[in-house]
XYZ file of C-alpha atoms in Angstrom:
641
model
C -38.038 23.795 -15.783
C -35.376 23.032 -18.236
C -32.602 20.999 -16.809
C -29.528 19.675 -18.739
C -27.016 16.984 -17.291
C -23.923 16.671 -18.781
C -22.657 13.264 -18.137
C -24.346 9.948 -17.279
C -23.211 6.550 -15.629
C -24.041 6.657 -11.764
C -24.711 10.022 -10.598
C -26.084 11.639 -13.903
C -28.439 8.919 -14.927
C -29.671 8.775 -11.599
C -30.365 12.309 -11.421
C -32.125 12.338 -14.266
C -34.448 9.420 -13.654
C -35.140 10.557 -9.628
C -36.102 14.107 -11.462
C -38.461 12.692 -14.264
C -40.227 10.737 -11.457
C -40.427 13.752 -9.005
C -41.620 16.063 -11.616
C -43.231 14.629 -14.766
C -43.157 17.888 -17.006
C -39.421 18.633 -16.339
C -37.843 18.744 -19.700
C -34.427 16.871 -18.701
C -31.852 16.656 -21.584
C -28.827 14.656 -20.965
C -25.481 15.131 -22.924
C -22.670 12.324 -23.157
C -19.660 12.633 -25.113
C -19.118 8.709 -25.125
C -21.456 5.693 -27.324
C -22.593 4.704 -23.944
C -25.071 6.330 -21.066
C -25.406 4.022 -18.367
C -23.123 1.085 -17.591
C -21.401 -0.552 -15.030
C -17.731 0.811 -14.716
C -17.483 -1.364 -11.863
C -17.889 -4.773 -13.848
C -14.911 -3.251 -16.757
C -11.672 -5.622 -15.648
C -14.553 -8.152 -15.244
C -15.130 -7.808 -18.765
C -11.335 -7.651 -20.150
C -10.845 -11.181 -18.122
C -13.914 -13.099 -19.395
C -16.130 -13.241 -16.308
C -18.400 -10.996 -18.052
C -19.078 -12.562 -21.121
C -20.916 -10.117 -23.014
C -20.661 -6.182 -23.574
C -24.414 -5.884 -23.704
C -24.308 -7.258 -19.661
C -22.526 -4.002 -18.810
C -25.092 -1.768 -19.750
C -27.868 -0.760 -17.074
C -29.785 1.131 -19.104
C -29.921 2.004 -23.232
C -30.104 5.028 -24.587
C -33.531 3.751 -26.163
C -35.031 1.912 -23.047
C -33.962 5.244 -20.590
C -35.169 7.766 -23.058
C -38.463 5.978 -23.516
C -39.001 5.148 -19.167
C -38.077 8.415 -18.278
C -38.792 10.976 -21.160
C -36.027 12.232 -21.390
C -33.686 13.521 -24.189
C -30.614 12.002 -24.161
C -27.460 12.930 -26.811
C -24.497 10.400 -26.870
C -21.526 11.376 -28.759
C -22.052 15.152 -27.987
C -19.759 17.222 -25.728
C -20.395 20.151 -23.881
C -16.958 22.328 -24.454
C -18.591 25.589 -22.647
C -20.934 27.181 -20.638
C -21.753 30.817 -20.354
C -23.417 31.070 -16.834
C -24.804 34.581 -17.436
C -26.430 33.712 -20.664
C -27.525 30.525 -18.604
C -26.587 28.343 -22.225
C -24.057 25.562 -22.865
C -22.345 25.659 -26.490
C -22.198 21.634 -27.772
C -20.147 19.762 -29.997
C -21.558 16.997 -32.164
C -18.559 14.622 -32.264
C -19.875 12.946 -35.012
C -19.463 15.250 -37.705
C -17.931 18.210 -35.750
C -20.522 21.249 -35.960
C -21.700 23.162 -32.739
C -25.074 24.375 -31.075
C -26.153 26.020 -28.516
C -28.766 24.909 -25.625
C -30.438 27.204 -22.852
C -31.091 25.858 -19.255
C -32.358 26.830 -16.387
C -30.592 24.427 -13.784
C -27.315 22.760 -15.472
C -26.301 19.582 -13.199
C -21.996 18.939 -13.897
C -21.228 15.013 -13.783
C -18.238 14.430 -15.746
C -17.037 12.141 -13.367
C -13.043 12.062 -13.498
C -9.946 10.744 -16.018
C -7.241 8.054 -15.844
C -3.849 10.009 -14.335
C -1.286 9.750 -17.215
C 2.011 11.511 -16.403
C 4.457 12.449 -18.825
C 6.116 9.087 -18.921
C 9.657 8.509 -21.166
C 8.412 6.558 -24.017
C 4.651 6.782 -23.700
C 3.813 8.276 -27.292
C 5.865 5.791 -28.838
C 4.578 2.842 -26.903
C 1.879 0.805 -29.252
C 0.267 -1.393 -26.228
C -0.593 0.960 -23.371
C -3.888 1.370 -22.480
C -6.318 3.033 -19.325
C -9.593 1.759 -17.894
C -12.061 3.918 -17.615
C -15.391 3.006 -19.980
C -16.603 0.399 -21.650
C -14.700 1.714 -25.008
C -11.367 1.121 -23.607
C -12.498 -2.377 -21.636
C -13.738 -3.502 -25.675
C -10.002 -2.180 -26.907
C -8.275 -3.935 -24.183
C -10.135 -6.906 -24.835
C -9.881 -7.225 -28.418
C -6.023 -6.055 -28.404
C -5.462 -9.553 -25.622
C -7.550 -11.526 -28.003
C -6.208 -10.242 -31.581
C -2.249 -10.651 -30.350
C -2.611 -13.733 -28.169
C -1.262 -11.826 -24.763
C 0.562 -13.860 -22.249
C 2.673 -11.440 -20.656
C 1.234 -8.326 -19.176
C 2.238 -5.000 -16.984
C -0.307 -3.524 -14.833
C 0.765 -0.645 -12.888
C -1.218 0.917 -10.129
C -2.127 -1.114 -7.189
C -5.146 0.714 -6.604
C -8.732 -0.498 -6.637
C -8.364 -0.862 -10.481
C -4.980 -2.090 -11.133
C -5.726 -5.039 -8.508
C -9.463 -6.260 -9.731
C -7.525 -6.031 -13.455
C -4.303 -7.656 -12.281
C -7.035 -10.714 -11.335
C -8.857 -11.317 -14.175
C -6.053 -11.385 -16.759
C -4.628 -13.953 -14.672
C -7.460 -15.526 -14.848
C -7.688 -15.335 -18.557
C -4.071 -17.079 -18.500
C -2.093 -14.229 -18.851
C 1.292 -13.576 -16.925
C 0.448 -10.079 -15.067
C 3.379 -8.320 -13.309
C 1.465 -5.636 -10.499
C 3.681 -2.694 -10.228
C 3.193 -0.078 -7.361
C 5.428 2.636 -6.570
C 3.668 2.743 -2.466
C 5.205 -0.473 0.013
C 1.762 -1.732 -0.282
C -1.454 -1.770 -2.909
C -5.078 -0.533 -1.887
C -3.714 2.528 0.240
C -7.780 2.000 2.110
C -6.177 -0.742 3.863
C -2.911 -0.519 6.589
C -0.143 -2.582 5.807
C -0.768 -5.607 7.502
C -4.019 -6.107 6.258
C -2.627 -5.662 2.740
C 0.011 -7.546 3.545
C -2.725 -10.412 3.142
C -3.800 -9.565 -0.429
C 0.266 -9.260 -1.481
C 0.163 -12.923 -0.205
C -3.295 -14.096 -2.142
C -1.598 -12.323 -5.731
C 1.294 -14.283 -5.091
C -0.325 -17.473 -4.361
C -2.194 -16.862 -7.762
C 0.872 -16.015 -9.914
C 0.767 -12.055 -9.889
C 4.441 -10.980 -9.818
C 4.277 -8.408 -7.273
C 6.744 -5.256 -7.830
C 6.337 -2.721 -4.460
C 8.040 0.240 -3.790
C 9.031 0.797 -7.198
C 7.711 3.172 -9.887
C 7.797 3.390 -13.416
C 9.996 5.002 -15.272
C 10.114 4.059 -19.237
C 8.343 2.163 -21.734
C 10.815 1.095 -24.094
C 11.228 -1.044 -27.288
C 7.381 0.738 -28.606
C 5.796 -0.576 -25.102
C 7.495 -4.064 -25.077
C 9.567 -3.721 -22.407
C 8.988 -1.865 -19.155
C 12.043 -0.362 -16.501
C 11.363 1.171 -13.770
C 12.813 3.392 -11.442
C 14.852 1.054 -9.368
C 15.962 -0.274 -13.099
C 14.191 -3.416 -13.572
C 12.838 -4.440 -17.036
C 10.045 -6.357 -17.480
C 8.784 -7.770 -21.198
C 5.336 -6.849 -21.487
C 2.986 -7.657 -24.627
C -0.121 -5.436 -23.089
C 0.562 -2.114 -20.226
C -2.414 -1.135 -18.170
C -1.876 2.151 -16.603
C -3.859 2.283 -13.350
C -2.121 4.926 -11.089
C -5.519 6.777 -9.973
C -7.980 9.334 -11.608
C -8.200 12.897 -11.709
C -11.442 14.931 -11.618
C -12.713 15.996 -15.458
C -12.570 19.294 -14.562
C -11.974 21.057 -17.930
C -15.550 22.149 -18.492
C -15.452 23.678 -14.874
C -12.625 25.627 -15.223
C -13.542 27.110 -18.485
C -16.929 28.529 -16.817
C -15.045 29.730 -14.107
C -16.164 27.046 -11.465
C -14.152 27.208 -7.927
C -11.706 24.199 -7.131
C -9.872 22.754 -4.247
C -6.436 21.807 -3.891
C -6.282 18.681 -6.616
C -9.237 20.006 -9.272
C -12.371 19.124 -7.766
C -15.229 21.129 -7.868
C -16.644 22.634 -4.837
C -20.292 22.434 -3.898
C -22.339 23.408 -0.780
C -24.110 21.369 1.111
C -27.035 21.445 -1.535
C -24.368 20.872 -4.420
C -24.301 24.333 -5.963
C -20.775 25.418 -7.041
C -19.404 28.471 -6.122
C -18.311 31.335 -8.778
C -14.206 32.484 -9.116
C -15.444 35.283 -6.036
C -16.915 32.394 -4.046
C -20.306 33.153 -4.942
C -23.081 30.802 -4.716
C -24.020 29.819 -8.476
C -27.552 29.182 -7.881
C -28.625 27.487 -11.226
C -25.083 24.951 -11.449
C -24.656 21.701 -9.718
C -22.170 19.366 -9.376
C -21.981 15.457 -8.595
C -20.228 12.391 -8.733
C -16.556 11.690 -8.877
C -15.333 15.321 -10.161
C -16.094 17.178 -6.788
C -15.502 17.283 -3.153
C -17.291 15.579 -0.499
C -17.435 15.846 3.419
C -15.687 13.252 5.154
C -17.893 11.364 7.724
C -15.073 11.334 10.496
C -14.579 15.188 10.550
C -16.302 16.755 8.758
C -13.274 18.073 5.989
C -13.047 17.707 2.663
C -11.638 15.120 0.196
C -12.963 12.984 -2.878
C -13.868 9.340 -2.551
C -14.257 8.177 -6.835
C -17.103 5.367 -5.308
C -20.121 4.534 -6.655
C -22.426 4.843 -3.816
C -21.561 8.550 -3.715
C -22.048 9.677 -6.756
C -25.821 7.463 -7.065
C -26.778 9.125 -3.888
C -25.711 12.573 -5.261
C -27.780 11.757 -8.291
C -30.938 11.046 -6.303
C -30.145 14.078 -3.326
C -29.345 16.971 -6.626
C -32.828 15.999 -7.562
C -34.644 16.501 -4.675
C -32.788 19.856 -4.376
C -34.027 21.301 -8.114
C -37.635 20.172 -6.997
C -37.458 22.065 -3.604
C -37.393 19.182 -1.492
C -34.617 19.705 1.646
C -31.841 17.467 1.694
C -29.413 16.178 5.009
C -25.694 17.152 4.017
C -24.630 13.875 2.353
C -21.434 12.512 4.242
C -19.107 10.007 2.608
C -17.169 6.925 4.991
C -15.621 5.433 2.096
C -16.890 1.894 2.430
C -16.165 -0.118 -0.217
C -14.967 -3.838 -1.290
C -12.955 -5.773 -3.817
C -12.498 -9.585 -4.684
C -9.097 -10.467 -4.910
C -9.022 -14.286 -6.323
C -10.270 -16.207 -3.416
C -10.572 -13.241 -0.792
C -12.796 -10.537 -0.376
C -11.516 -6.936 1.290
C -13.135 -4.328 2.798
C -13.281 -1.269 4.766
C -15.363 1.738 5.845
C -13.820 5.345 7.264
C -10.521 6.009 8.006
C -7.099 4.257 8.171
C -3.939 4.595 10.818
C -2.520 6.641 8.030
C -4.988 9.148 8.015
C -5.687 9.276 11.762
C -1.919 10.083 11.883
C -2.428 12.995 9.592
C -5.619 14.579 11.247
C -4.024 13.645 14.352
C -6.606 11.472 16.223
C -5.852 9.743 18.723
C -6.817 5.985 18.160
C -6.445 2.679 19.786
C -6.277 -0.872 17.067
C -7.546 -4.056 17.884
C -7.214 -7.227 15.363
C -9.723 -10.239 15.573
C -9.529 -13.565 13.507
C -12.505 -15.754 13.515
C -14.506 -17.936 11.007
C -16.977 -16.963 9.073
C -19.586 -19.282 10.032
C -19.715 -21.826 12.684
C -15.918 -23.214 12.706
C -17.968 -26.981 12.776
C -19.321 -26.469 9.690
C -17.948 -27.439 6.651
C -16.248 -25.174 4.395
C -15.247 -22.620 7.382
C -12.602 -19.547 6.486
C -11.318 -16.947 8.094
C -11.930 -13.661 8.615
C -9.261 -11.189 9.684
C -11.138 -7.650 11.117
C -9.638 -4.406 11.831
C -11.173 -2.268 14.545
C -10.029 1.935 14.805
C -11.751 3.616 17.494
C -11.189 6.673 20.122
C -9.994 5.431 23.380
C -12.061 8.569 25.322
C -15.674 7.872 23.754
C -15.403 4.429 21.963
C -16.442 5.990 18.745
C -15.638 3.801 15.545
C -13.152 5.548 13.421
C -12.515 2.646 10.356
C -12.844 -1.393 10.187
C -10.973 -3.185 7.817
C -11.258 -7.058 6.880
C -10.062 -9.804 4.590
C -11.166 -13.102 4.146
C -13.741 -15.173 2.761
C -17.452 -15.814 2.207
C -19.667 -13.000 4.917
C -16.663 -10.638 4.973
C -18.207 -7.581 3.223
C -21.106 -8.725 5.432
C -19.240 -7.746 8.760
C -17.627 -4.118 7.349
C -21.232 -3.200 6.700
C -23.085 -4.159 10.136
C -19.760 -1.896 11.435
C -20.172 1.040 8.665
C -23.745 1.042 9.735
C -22.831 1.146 13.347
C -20.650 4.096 12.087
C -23.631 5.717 10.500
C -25.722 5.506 13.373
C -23.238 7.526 15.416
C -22.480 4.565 17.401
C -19.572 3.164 19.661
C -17.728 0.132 19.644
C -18.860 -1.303 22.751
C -22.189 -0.922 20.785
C -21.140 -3.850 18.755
C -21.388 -6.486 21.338
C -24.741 -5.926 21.966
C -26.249 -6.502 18.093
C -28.291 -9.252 17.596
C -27.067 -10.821 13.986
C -28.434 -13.156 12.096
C -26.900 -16.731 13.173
C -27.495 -20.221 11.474
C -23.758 -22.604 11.685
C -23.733 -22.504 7.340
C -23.888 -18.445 8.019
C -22.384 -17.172 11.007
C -21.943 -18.010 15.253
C -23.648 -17.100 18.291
C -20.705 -15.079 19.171
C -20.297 -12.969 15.411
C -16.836 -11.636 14.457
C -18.325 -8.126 14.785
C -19.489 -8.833 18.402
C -16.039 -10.554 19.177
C -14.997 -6.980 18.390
C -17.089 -5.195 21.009
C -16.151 -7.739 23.259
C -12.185 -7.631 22.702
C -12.567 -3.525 23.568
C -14.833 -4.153 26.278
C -12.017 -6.133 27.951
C -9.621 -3.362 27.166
C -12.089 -0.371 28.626
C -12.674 -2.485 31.888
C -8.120 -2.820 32.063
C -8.307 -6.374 32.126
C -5.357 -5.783 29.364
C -3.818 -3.735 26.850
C -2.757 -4.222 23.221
C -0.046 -4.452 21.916
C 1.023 -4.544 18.360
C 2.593 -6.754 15.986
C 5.162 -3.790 14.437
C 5.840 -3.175 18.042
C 6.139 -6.570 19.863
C 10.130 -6.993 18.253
C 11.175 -3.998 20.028
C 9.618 -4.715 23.055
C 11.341 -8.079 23.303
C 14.736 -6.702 22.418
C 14.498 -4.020 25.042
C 14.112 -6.902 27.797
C 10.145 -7.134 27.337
C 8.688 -10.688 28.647
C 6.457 -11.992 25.739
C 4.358 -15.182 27.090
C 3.251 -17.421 24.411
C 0.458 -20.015 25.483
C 0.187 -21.820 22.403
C 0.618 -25.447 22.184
C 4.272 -26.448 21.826
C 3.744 -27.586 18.177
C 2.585 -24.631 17.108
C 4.889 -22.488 18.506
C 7.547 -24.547 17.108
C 6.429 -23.690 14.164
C 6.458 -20.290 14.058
C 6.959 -17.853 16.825
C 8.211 -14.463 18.009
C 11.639 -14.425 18.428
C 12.789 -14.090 22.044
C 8.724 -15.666 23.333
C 8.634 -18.059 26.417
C 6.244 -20.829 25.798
C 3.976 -22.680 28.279
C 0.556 -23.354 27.218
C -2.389 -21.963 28.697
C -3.320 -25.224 30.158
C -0.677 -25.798 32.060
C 0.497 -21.499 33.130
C -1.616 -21.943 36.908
C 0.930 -25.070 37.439
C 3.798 -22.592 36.021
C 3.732 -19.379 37.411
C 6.850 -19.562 39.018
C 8.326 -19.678 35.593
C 7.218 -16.036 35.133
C 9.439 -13.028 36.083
C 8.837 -12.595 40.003
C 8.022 -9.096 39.768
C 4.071 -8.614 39.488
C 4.266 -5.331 38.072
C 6.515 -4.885 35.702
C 4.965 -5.626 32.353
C 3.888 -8.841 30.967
C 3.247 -9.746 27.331
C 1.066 -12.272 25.844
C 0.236 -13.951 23.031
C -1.104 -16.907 20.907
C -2.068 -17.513 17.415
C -5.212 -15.271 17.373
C -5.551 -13.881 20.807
C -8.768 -16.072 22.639
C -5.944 -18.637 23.929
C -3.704 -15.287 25.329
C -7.179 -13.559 26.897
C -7.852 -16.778 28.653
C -4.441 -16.408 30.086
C -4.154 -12.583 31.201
C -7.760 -13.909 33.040
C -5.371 -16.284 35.251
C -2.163 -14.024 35.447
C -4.890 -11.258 36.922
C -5.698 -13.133 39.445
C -2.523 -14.715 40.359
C -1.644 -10.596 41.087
C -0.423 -9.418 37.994
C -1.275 -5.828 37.244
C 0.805 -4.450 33.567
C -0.933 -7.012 30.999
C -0.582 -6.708 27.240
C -2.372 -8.972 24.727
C -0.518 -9.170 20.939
C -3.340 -7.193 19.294
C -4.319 -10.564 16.378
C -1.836 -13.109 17.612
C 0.871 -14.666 16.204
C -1.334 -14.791 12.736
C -1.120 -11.042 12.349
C 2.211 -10.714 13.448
C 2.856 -13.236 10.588
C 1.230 -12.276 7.911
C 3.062 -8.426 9.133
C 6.055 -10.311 8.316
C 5.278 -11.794 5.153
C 7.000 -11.493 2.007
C 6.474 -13.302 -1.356
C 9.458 -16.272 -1.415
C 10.656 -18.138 -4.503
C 9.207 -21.943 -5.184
C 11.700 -24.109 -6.006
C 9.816 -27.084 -7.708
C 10.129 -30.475 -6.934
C 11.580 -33.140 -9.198
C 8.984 -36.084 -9.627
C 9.741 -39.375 -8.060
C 8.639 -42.757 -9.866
C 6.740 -45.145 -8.379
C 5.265 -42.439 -5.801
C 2.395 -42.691 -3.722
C 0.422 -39.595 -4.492
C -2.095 -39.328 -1.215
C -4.550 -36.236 -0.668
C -5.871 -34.454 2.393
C -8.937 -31.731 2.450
C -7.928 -29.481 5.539
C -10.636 -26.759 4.176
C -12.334 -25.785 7.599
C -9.772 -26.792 10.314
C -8.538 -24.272 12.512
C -4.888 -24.821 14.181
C -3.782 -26.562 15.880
C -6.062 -29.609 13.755
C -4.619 -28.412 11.183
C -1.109 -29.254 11.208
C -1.839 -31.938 13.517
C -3.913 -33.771 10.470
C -0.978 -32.945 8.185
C 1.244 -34.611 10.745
C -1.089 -37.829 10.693
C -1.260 -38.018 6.885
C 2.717 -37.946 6.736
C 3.394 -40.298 8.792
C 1.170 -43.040 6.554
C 3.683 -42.137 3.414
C 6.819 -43.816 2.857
C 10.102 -41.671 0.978
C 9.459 -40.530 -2.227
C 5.799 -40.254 -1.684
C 3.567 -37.014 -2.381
C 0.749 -35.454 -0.448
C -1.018 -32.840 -1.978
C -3.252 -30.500 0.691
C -6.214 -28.539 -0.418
C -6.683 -25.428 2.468
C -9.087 -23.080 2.644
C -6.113 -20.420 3.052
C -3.067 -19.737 0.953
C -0.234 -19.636 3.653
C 1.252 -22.499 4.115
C 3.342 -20.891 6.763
C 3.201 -23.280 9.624
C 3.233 -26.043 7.217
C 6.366 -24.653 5.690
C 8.624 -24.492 8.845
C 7.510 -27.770 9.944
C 8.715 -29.451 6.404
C 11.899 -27.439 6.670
C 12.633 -29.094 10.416
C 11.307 -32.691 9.490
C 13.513 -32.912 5.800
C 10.313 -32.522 3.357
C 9.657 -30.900 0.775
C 7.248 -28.464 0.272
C 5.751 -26.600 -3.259
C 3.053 -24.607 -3.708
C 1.044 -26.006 -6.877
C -1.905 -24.289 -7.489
C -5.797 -23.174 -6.706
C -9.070 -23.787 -7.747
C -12.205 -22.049 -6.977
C -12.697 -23.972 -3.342
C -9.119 -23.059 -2.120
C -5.450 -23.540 -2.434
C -3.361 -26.623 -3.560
C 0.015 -27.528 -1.780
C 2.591 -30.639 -2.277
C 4.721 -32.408 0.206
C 7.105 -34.609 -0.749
C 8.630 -37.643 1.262
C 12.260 -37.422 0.849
């Protein structure tokens, strides 16, 4: 059997190493029109900001080491440009020096993986510092062009998995990045308050955050970017990140069927179909330029991951050595690090549950990531999708830090395993107070729907609650009084939880009309639905995440005004890394009161809103300024006045 793969990286390297290992006299040629065969386009804006230090780390495999392991014959810098399927023969381009040859096959495997989207944009030809990230070529151009002309000031637009992870590490490298997206949010996986998060951790790092806004020009050869709502921005380096497209040019010219934005359709075996929607029995196709089955319904759509197209690789294999593959499926999962946060998801969003029309319910859970007694404890803020008939998980999203991506895959597995989220409750994960509690985030999950299936309450949500309130709604907030001076829903009656048996007669009088409750995460609100129950109220609601979701719903990026240094201060520190709130502000509180005017206190938190911190400055006459970060969280300074 003669096989020839045209393209490497994930899913045509692997392809070609799972079939040299399943079939030892295979002769496997592999074609790549780039230098390189095998790298990490994962670890590319990792690269361009200096956390990779060397090119050579990118690579997985060489040319050398794979050809020699797998015996296989592998051409770099040659390009397929046709492919006559009756002839069974692909006609190749030697890029080198330009001449052409022609190569027989009997099974041709298609992973061209997909392009950069560059639209027609006013100015783009002319424009000298615009560049795409796709391979490790253009990650070695972008780097050199930072390093040759000194780059401080740089454009990145696309908030996408790309723009974001590059947006990062030039700041990190000291540059000045500007993030333009033309949605109301970046990383479209995620709904908007979860995003809402990451818009806060780019700001708290220096990322000048442009939503809802497009581009329209590069002007001045590059140097200076407007966009559609007419703001210019100088720029000495322009990253284009607005998505990919599937490399479909080679498919099209052999007459390869394609779906509604260019990518190649496969059956369930990955064969591609003919322009008559025949069956081509000796041409496959993998990886990022085709369609795959969505886990939740079984449709299709394309998901550009990694995991798909290195499972591709391996299942095309099997197939061309007659072993029977299950239809691969495809959730999505996937993660990012975004300075000091990690964010992650598996299967669907609200957004696309409101386009297949499924009906969902949401519920929002905060809790540390290890044992909140521990030192060094962050939070974790989970998503949870799932049917209200069956309990079946429909997506899970989650920022914070350290165990995170941990969490979104013991759910995506769950999800895999055709299970339900009162399912969750019930696993037994691994618990040690520097890794996790008895109670883990995920099973806090199962729990919080449990309660909801059994009708000891409802949620409600935090784009919702306003509304509610407005229309005459009684919101109940049984936080302590400091915190909800701090920060509340406007229109909420406070009493905390400890003292609502000894209050009930506060409450409205009529049992079942609906009640609303809330606190900053939603334990403290639970705890009191438990007593209004059994005090005889019947319509309960719980703020789906608490004040803290509503909040960080409401955020939006606010300029610092700096402070003006004072002589002879007293500059004090406090380490707040690990307390939850209320001990929080209340240690704050403490270290103020020790200072005299004119004094500084600089916090270090594990968590880059200073919210709370903020309005309780504002009421007490301080002054507040973000500073800066380090690796082991987030600097802020108040000032005594």
């Amino acid at each position: 059997m003669k096989v020839i793969i045209v393209g490497g990286v994930a899913g045509g390297a692997t392809a070609a190493a799972r079939l040299r290992r399943l079939d030892e006299n295979a002769e496997i040629i592999m074609i790549e029109r780039d230098e390189y065969v095998s790298y990490a386009n994962c670890g590319l804006p990792y690269y361009v900001g200096g956390v990779i230090k060397e090119k050579n780390h990118l690579l997985v495999q060489s040319v050398k080491g794979l050809s020699a392991r797998y015996k296989l014959d592998i051409r770099v810098r040659n390009e397929v440009i046709n492919v006559d399927k009756k002839e069974k023969t692909v006609t190749v381009r030697r890029l080198n020096d330009g001449s052409e040859y022609v190569e027989s096959f009997d099974k041709l495997i298609l992973s061209c993986g997909a392009k950069p989207v560059t639209p027609p944009i006013e100015g783009l030809k002319d424009a000298e510092n615009v560049f795409t990230l796709r391979n490790v070529p253009d990650a070695l151009r972008i780097k050199d062009f930072v390093i040759e002309n000194k780059v401080k000031n740089a454009v990145v637009v696309g908030g996408g998995f790309i723009g974001v992870e590059t947006a990062e590490n030039l700041t990190e490298a000291g540059v000045n990045v500007t993030l333009i997206e033309k949605m109301p949010q970046i990383l479209r996986n995620f709904d908007f308050e979860t995003a809402n998060a990451l818009h806060r951790e780019l700001a708290a790092h220096g990322v000048n955050l442009v939503l809802n806004d497009g581009i329209k020009a590069f002007l001045n050869n590059g140097k200076t970017v407007l966009t559609e709502q007419g703001k210019k921005f100088f720029s000495e380096l322009n990253i284009l990140a607005i998505g990919v497209t599937p490399e479909n040019t080679l498919a099209r010219l052999c007459g390869l069927r394609t779906g509604k934005r260019g990518h190649v359709l496969t059956d369930e075996n990955f064969r591609t179909f003919d322009e008559n929607g025949e069956t081509t029995e000796d041409i496959f196709a993998i990886g990022d330029m085709i369609e795959v089955t969505n886990a939740l319904d079984g449709t299709s759509y394309a998901v550009p991951l990694a995991w798909g197209a290195n499972r591709q690789g391996r299942l095309v294999a099997d197939v061309l050595t007659g072993r029977a593959i299950n239809q691969s499926t495809i959730m999505g999962t996937s993660v990012l690090k975004v300075f000091n946060l990690t964010a992650a998801s598996a299967g669907a969003n609200e957004t696309a549950l409101k386009e297949k029309n499924i009906p969902y319910l949401a519920i929002h859970a905060h809790r540390a990531n290890h044992a909140s007694y521990y030192p060094g404890a962050v939070n974790i803020a989970l998503k949870l999708l799932y049917s209200p008939d069956d309990g079946r998980i429909l997506g899970v999203q989650a920022v914070g830090g350290e165990g995170t991506e941990k969490r979104v895959d013991v759910v995506a597995t769950v999800m895999r395993l055709k299970g339900s989220v009162y399912d969750l409750s019930d696993l037994e994960l691994c618990y040690a107070p520097p890794y996790g509690s008895a109670k883990d985030p995920v099973n806090i999950l199962g729990y919080m729907a449990e309660n909801i299936r059994d009708g000891f309450f409802r949620p409600v949500r935090h784009d919702e609650i306003d509304e509610i309130v407005k229309a005459g709604g009684f919101l109940l907030d049984v936080r302590t009084p400091s915190e909800f001076a701090n920060g509340h829903v406007s229109g909420a009656v406070n009493i905390p939880v400890d003292e609502l048996r000894n209050r009930l007669d506060e409450l409205p009088s009529d049992k079942t009309a609906p009640l609303y409750v809330t606190c900053q995460v939603g334990l403290r609100a639970y705890v009191g639905i438990m007593i209004l129950r059994a005090a005889g109220y019947a319509d309960l609601y719980n703020l789906s995440g608490g004040y803290l979701t509503y909040k960080t719903y409401k955020y939006r990026p606010e300029t610092k005004i700096p402070v003006p240094e004072k002589e002879n201060a007293v500059n004090a520190d406090l380490d707040v890394t690990g307390l939850i709130c209320p001990n929080y502000l209340n240690a704050v509180i403490k270290a103020v009161s020790k200072l005299n005017k004119g004094d500084r206190l600089t916090l270090k938190a594990a968590d880059p809103g200073f919210d709370e911190i903020a309005v309780w400055c504002s009421r007490n006459g301080l002054g507040l300024e973000i500073k800066n970060y380090d690796k082991n969280g987030y600097l802020a300074e108040i000032t005594i006045k």
